[in-house]
mmCIF file of C-alpha atoms in Angstrom:
data_model
loop_
_atom_site.group_PDB
_atom_site.id
_atom_site.type_symbol
_atom_site.label_atom_id
_atom_site.label_comp_id
_atom_site.label_asym_id
_atom_site.label_seq_id
_atom_site.Cartn_x
_atom_site.Cartn_y
_atom_site.Cartn_z
ATOM 1 C CA UNK N 1 25.819 74.306 54.733
ATOM 2 C CA UNK N 2 25.786 71.109 56.408
ATOM 3 C CA UNK N 3 28.992 69.151 56.890
ATOM 4 C CA UNK N 4 28.673 66.842 53.991
ATOM 5 C CA UNK N 5 28.819 69.761 51.457
ATOM 6 C CA UNK N 6 32.476 70.356 52.948
ATOM 7 C CA UNK N 7 33.569 66.380 52.279
ATOM 8 C CA UNK N 8 34.605 67.131 49.017
ATOM 9 C CA UNK N 9 36.415 70.357 49.578
ATOM 10 C CA UNK N 10 38.365 68.556 52.561
ATOM 11 C CA UNK N 11 39.123 65.846 49.906
ATOM 12 C CA UNK N 12 40.809 68.829 47.778
ATOM 13 C CA UNK N 13 42.719 69.633 50.452
ATOM 14 C CA UNK N 14 44.294 66.500 51.570
ATOM 15 C CA UNK N 15 45.180 65.911 47.506
ATOM 16 C CA UNK N 16 46.991 69.177 47.586
ATOM 17 C CA UNK N 17 48.884 68.980 50.800
ATOM 18 C CA UNK N 18 50.443 65.327 49.941
ATOM 19 C CA UNK N 19 51.315 66.467 46.639
ATOM 20 C CA UNK N 20 53.041 69.546 48.093
ATOM 21 C CA UNK N 21 54.617 67.148 50.684
ATOM 22 C CA UNK N 22 55.724 63.783 48.879
ATOM 23 C CA UNK N 23 58.641 65.573 46.966
ATOM 24 C CA UNK N 24 60.201 66.213 50.239
ATOM 25 C CA UNK N 25 59.918 62.770 51.682
ATOM 26 C CA UNK N 26 63.010 60.680 52.050
ATOM 27 C CA UNK N 27 65.521 63.464 50.831
ATOM 28 C CA UNK N 28 68.108 65.619 52.524
ATOM 29 C CA UNK N 29 65.622 68.409 53.447
ATOM 30 C CA UNK N 30 66.301 71.307 55.792
ATOM 31 C CA UNK N 31 65.270 70.760 59.469
ATOM 32 C CA UNK N 32 64.405 73.508 61.979
ATOM 33 C CA UNK N 33 64.023 73.363 65.958
ATOM 34 C CA UNK N 34 60.891 75.293 67.124
ATOM 35 C CA UNK N 35 61.551 74.397 70.611
ATOM 36 C CA UNK N 36 62.485 76.757 73.282
ATOM 37 C CA UNK N 37 63.503 74.294 75.254
ATOM 38 C CA UNK N 38 66.040 71.216 75.446
ATOM 39 C CA UNK N 39 62.845 69.084 73.660
ATOM 40 C CA UNK N 40 63.321 68.528 69.837
ATOM 41 C CA UNK N 41 60.401 70.184 67.989
ATOM 42 C CA UNK N 42 61.266 70.065 64.338
ATOM 43 C CA UNK N 43 59.488 71.511 61.585
ATOM 44 C CA UNK N 44 60.316 71.295 57.870
ATOM 45 C CA UNK N 45 59.961 72.800 54.728
ATOM 46 C CA UNK N 46 57.381 70.563 53.820
ATOM 47 C CA UNK N 47 55.188 71.252 56.920
ATOM 48 C CA UNK N 48 55.224 75.195 56.068
ATOM 49 C CA UNK N 49 54.639 74.478 52.333
ATOM 50 C CA UNK N 50 51.663 72.139 52.984
ATOM 51 C CA UNK N 51 50.051 74.330 55.686
ATOM 52 C CA UNK N 52 50.428 77.203 52.985
ATOM 53 C CA UNK N 53 48.575 75.269 50.471
ATOM 54 C CA UNK N 54 45.360 74.378 52.444
ATOM 55 C CA UNK N 55 45.480 78.045 53.757
ATOM 56 C CA UNK N 56 45.259 79.292 50.207
ATOM 57 C CA UNK N 57 42.519 77.053 49.270
ATOM 58 C CA UNK N 58 40.582 77.776 52.435
ATOM 59 C CA UNK N 59 40.768 81.607 51.866
ATOM 60 C CA UNK N 60 39.835 81.123 48.382
ATOM 61 C CA UNK N 61 36.995 78.996 49.050
ATOM 62 C CA UNK N 62 35.569 80.240 52.177
ATOM 63 C CA UNK N 63 37.078 83.507 53.272
ATOM 64 C CA UNK N 64 34.718 83.875 56.191
ATOM 65 C CA UNK N 65 35.982 80.814 58.001
ATOM 66 C CA UNK N 66 38.700 80.944 60.650
ATOM 67 C CA UNK N 67 41.921 79.092 60.493
ATOM 68 C CA UNK N 68 44.050 77.406 63.290
ATOM 69 C CA UNK N 69 47.656 75.955 61.808
ATOM 70 C CA UNK N 70 50.066 74.799 63.819
ATOM 71 C CA UNK N 71 52.917 76.240 61.777
ATOM 72 C CA UNK N 72 51.081 79.971 60.606
ATOM 73 C CA UNK N 73 48.745 80.862 63.876
ATOM 74 C CA UNK N 74 45.227 81.662 64.154
ATOM 75 C CA UNK N 75 42.857 83.523 61.823
ATOM 76 C CA UNK N 76 39.257 84.344 63.017
ATOM 77 C CA UNK N 77 39.450 81.598 65.406
ATOM 78 C CA UNK N 78 36.066 82.833 66.808
ATOM 79 C CA UNK N 79 33.899 82.271 63.413
ATOM 80 C CA UNK N 80 31.499 79.577 63.423
ATOM 81 C CA UNK N 81 33.035 77.287 61.028
ATOM 82 C CA UNK N 82 36.863 77.255 61.998
ATOM 83 C CA UNK N 83 39.357 74.737 59.962
ATOM 84 C CA UNK N 84 42.343 73.029 62.255
ATOM 85 C CA UNK N 85 45.500 72.028 60.338
ATOM 86 C CA UNK N 86 48.420 69.724 60.983
ATOM 87 C CA UNK N 87 50.618 69.432 57.832
ATOM 88 C CA UNK N 88 52.632 66.688 59.391
ATOM 89 C CA UNK N 89 51.335 64.940 62.323
ATOM 90 C CA UNK N 90 54.625 63.152 63.087
ATOM 91 C CA UNK N 91 57.512 65.059 62.039
ATOM 92 C CA UNK N 92 59.887 62.981 63.761
ATOM 93 C CA UNK N 93 58.950 59.957 61.921
ATOM 94 C CA UNK N 94 58.741 62.203 58.411
ATOM 95 C CA UNK N 95 62.314 63.166 58.970
ATOM 96 C CA UNK N 96 63.459 59.423 59.811
ATOM 97 C CA UNK N 97 62.133 58.365 56.505
ATOM 98 C CA UNK N 98 59.171 56.491 58.424
ATOM 99 C CA UNK N 99 55.840 57.022 56.901
ATOM 100 C CA UNK N 100 53.901 56.813 60.490
ATOM 101 C CA UNK N 101 52.726 60.640 59.878
ATOM 102 C CA UNK N 102 49.773 62.438 58.276
ATOM 103 C CA UNK N 103 48.389 65.614 57.382
ATOM 104 C CA UNK N 104 45.365 66.236 60.137
ATOM 105 C CA UNK N 105 42.410 68.445 58.705
ATOM 106 C CA UNK N 106 39.506 69.100 61.139
ATOM 107 C CA UNK N 107 36.377 71.451 60.554
ATOM 108 C CA UNK N 108 34.515 73.085 63.554
ATOM 109 C CA UNK N 109 31.342 74.273 64.054
ATOM 110 C CA UNK N 110 30.708 76.939 66.905
ATOM 111 C CA UNK N 111 33.920 74.959 68.380
ATOM 112 C CA UNK N 112 32.854 71.424 68.308
ATOM 113 C CA UNK N 113 34.592 68.782 65.722
ATOM 114 C CA UNK N 114 32.110 67.732 62.497
ATOM 115 C CA UNK N 115 34.258 65.905 60.130
ATOM 116 C CA UNK N 116 37.957 65.205 60.225
ATOM 117 C CA UNK N 117 40.694 63.475 57.684
ATOM 118 C CA UNK N 118 43.964 61.723 58.183
ATOM 119 C CA UNK N 119 45.522 61.727 55.229
ATOM 120 C CA UNK N 120 48.798 59.688 54.298
ATOM 121 C CA UNK N 121 49.637 60.385 50.799
ATOM 122 C CA UNK N 122 52.861 58.137 50.642
ATOM 123 C CA UNK N 123 50.768 55.045 51.601
ATOM 124 C CA UNK N 124 47.835 56.258 49.972
ATOM 125 C CA UNK N 125 45.520 56.266 52.798
ATOM 126 C CA UNK N 126 42.721 58.502 54.109
ATOM 127 C CA UNK N 127 40.889 57.981 57.385
ATOM 128 C CA UNK N 128 37.538 60.128 57.983
ATOM 129 C CA UNK N 129 35.148 60.721 60.040
ATOM 130 C CA UNK N 130 32.069 63.181 61.262
ATOM 131 C CA UNK N 131 31.254 61.898 64.636
ATOM 132 C CA UNK N 132 28.327 59.360 63.287
ATOM 133 C CA UNK N 133 30.418 57.378 61.216
ATOM 134 C CA UNK N 134 34.479 56.508 60.077
ATOM 135 C CA UNK N 135 35.764 55.454 56.710
ATOM 136 C CA UNK N 136 38.861 54.297 55.256
ATOM 137 C CA UNK N 137 40.012 54.835 51.593
ATOM 138 C CA UNK N 138 43.351 52.852 50.361
ATOM 139 C CA UNK N 139 45.370 50.647 48.680
ATOM 140 C CA UNK N 140 42.898 47.811 50.274
ATOM 141 C CA UNK N 141 39.563 49.584 48.817
ATOM 142 C CA UNK N 142 36.997 51.326 50.732
ATOM 143 C CA UNK N 143 35.527 50.106 53.797
ATOM 144 C CA UNK N 144 33.672 51.659 57.291
ATOM 145 C CA UNK N 145 36.093 52.027 60.357
ATOM 146 C CA UNK N 146 34.600 50.222 63.410
ATOM 147 C CA UNK N 147 36.405 49.752 66.691
ATOM 148 C CA UNK N 148 36.687 46.375 68.208
ATOM 149 C CA UNK N 149 35.274 45.198 71.555
ATOM 150 C CA UNK N 150 37.516 44.950 74.561
ATOM 151 C CA UNK N 151 36.072 44.080 77.842
ATOM 152 C CA UNK N 152 39.156 45.086 80.060
ATOM 153 C CA UNK N 153 42.431 46.863 79.793
ATOM 154 C CA UNK N 154 44.130 43.419 80.961
ATOM 155 C CA UNK N 155 42.999 42.747 77.097
ATOM 156 C CA UNK N 156 44.083 45.897 75.674
ATOM 157 C CA UNK N 157 46.615 46.689 73.125
ATOM 158 C CA UNK N 158 47.650 50.427 74.535
ATOM 159 C CA UNK N 159 49.796 52.980 72.699
ATOM 160 C CA UNK N 160 51.889 56.235 73.279
ATOM 161 C CA UNK N 161 53.710 57.882 71.126
ATOM 162 C CA UNK N 162 56.286 58.381 73.683
ATOM 163 C CA UNK N 163 56.425 58.641 77.703
ATOM 164 C CA UNK N 164 59.159 60.504 77.177
ATOM 165 C CA UNK N 165 56.806 63.186 75.870
ATOM 166 C CA UNK N 166 55.679 63.275 79.579
ATOM 167 C CA UNK N 167 56.242 65.038 82.262
ATOM 168 C CA UNK N 168 57.920 63.012 85.340
ATOM 169 C CA UNK N 169 54.443 62.554 87.355
ATOM 170 C CA UNK N 170 52.214 62.057 84.415
ATOM 171 C CA UNK N 171 54.808 58.955 83.138
ATOM 172 C CA UNK N 172 54.374 57.402 86.541
ATOM 173 C CA UNK N 173 50.558 57.647 86.221
ATOM 174 C CA UNK N 174 50.786 56.620 82.931
ATOM 175 C CA UNK N 175 53.019 53.632 84.092
ATOM 176 C CA UNK N 176 49.555 52.221 85.628
ATOM 177 C CA UNK N 177 48.072 52.082 82.546
ATOM 178 C CA UNK N 178 51.244 49.742 81.193
ATOM 179 C CA UNK N 179 51.311 47.471 84.257
ATOM 180 C CA UNK N 180 47.598 46.885 83.247
ATOM 181 C CA UNK N 181 47.468 46.471 79.616
ATOM 182 C CA UNK N 182 48.308 43.258 78.078
ATOM 183 C CA UNK N 183 50.708 45.019 75.654
ATOM 184 C CA UNK N 184 51.677 48.648 75.564
ATOM 185 C CA UNK N 185 53.779 50.016 72.513
ATOM 186 C CA UNK N 186 55.205 53.437 71.520
ATOM 187 C CA UNK N 187 55.053 55.597 68.222
ATOM 188 C CA UNK N 188 52.433 56.104 66.100
ATOM 189 C CA UNK N 189 51.333 59.705 66.506
ATOM 190 C CA UNK N 190 47.960 59.914 64.788
ATOM 191 C CA UNK N 191 48.240 56.634 63.373
ATOM 192 C CA UNK N 192 47.605 55.193 66.645
ATOM 193 C CA UNK N 193 44.065 56.568 66.793
ATOM 194 C CA UNK N 194 43.371 55.678 63.141
ATOM 195 C CA UNK N 195 44.300 51.946 63.946
ATOM 196 C CA UNK N 196 41.898 52.451 67.087
ATOM 197 C CA UNK N 197 39.323 53.238 64.815
ATOM 198 C CA UNK N 198 39.938 50.609 62.564
ATOM 199 C CA UNK N 199 39.760 48.001 65.401
ATOM 200 C CA UNK N 200 43.208 47.270 65.893
ATOM 201 C CA UNK N 201 44.590 48.828 69.076
ATOM 202 C CA UNK N 202 42.303 49.684 72.354
ATOM 203 C CA UNK N 203 43.461 52.469 74.030
ATOM 204 C CA UNK N 204 45.976 55.362 73.257
ATOM 205 C CA UNK N 205 47.069 57.512 76.070
ATOM 206 C CA UNK N 206 48.906 61.032 75.189
ATOM 207 C CA UNK N 207 49.680 64.192 76.984
ATOM 208 C CA UNK N 208 50.807 67.855 75.925
ATOM 209 C CA UNK N 209 48.855 67.533 72.918
ATOM 210 C CA UNK N 210 47.368 70.791 71.188
ATOM 211 C CA UNK N 211 44.102 71.309 69.551
ATOM 212 C CA UNK N 212 45.755 70.804 65.766
ATOM 213 C CA UNK N 213 47.223 67.172 67.353
ATOM 214 C CA UNK N 214 43.635 65.969 68.066
ATOM 215 C CA UNK N 215 41.021 67.802 66.433
ATOM 216 C CA UNK N 216 40.644 65.822 63.260
ATOM 217 C CA UNK N 217 41.066 62.674 65.243
ATOM 218 C CA UNK N 218 38.232 62.998 67.487
ATOM 219 C CA UNK N 219 35.337 62.754 64.471
ATOM 220 C CA UNK N 220 37.071 59.546 63.243
ATOM 221 C CA UNK N 221 37.604 57.709 66.720
ATOM 222 C CA UNK N 222 33.903 58.552 67.839
ATOM 223 C CA UNK N 223 32.350 58.024 64.160
ATOM 224 C CA UNK N 224 33.748 54.471 64.562
ATOM 225 C CA UNK N 225 32.088 53.950 67.696
ATOM 226 C CA UNK N 226 34.974 54.870 69.992
ATOM 227 C CA UNK N 227 35.333 57.517 72.871
ATOM 228 C CA UNK N 228 37.844 60.461 73.077
ATOM 229 C CA UNK N 229 38.183 62.426 76.257
ATOM 230 C CA UNK N 230 40.675 64.394 78.520
ATOM 231 C CA UNK N 231 42.156 62.367 81.385
ATOM 232 C CA UNK N 232 39.482 63.916 83.469
ATOM 233 C CA UNK N 233 36.684 62.725 81.041
ATOM 234 C CA UNK N 234 36.174 66.203 79.481
ATOM 235 C CA UNK N 235 35.972 67.114 75.974
ATOM 236 C CA UNK N 236 39.401 66.783 73.937
ATOM 237 C CA UNK N 237 39.395 69.234 70.903
ATOM 238 C CA UNK N 238 41.346 71.495 73.145
ATOM 239 C CA UNK N 239 44.245 69.078 73.700
ATOM 240 C CA UNK N 240 46.365 68.348 76.741
ATOM 241 C CA UNK N 241 46.173 64.894 78.640
ATOM 242 C CA UNK N 242 44.112 62.542 76.249
ATOM 243 C CA UNK N 243 42.718 59.339 76.400
ATOM 244 C CA UNK N 244 40.949 57.181 73.917
ATOM 245 C CA UNK N 245 38.975 53.933 74.002
ATOM 246 C CA UNK N 246 37.677 51.906 71.428
ATOM 247 C CA UNK N 247 35.445 50.318 74.035
ATOM 248 C CA UNK N 248 33.649 52.254 76.793
ATOM 249 C CA UNK N 249 34.530 49.824 79.171
ATOM 250 C CA UNK N 250 38.337 50.181 78.740
ATOM 251 C CA UNK N 251 38.260 53.670 78.752
ATOM 252 C CA UNK N 252 36.239 54.071 82.073
ATOM 253 C CA UNK N 253 38.997 51.518 83.726
ATOM 254 C CA UNK N 254 41.453 53.941 82.393
ATOM 255 C CA UNK N 255 40.127 56.997 83.655
ATOM 256 C CA UNK N 256 40.007 55.270 86.979
ATOM 257 C CA UNK N 257 43.546 54.702 86.852
ATOM 258 C CA UNK N 258 44.558 57.787 85.406
ATOM 259 C CA UNK N 259 42.513 59.776 88.266
ATOM 260 C CA UNK N 260 43.240 57.280 91.007
#
């Protein structure tokens, strides 16, 4: 089977998760804190219910596949095909009633992300990619995604979810990026990477990401012509400190600053 065989099924996962999540959005839902430290790490009934729905569908259709999920852990993660699920990336925006969140669905083949989708059911947007191409489907129709050219960091718009999520050392290093960029903005979670793929953002810099935070976004960004690595320039699917750029020149410049 090729990744093309899975595209319709991934659409089913997105639809099922969206139908599960939407009744909870902008309601008085209960919120738990998963954090064992002072950093607030919320999880809701919607997160758990959506991941449970996707897991049931995967197990029923592809019982030999592995699953890595934010809420219910890992199963058969050594399988050739592994699904990586984040039911709501951007839970803090979700509980605040802002629609800057999405469901992330990735398919890995032998450890490499080969297909990814970000689904935002409230707005009705889907961003998908297979490393070779990337596509958008939403209220404005359907189109191919393409990053924009940007010659240098001094011309770039850069995003991070929040520098407060970084440790003190990484926050200071990130300050070099902010000083060099034309515009630096906060927020976005998964949407920042999708806006980069769509040609509206030039650079995204993050730290402390888990595999389920980034795996689905890699095929989208690379499919649109962008670059995603760790700060050290290594493959990014394992998470950690991540830098994504629409133009290789900006990516190279950012790596020099982050490692300087």
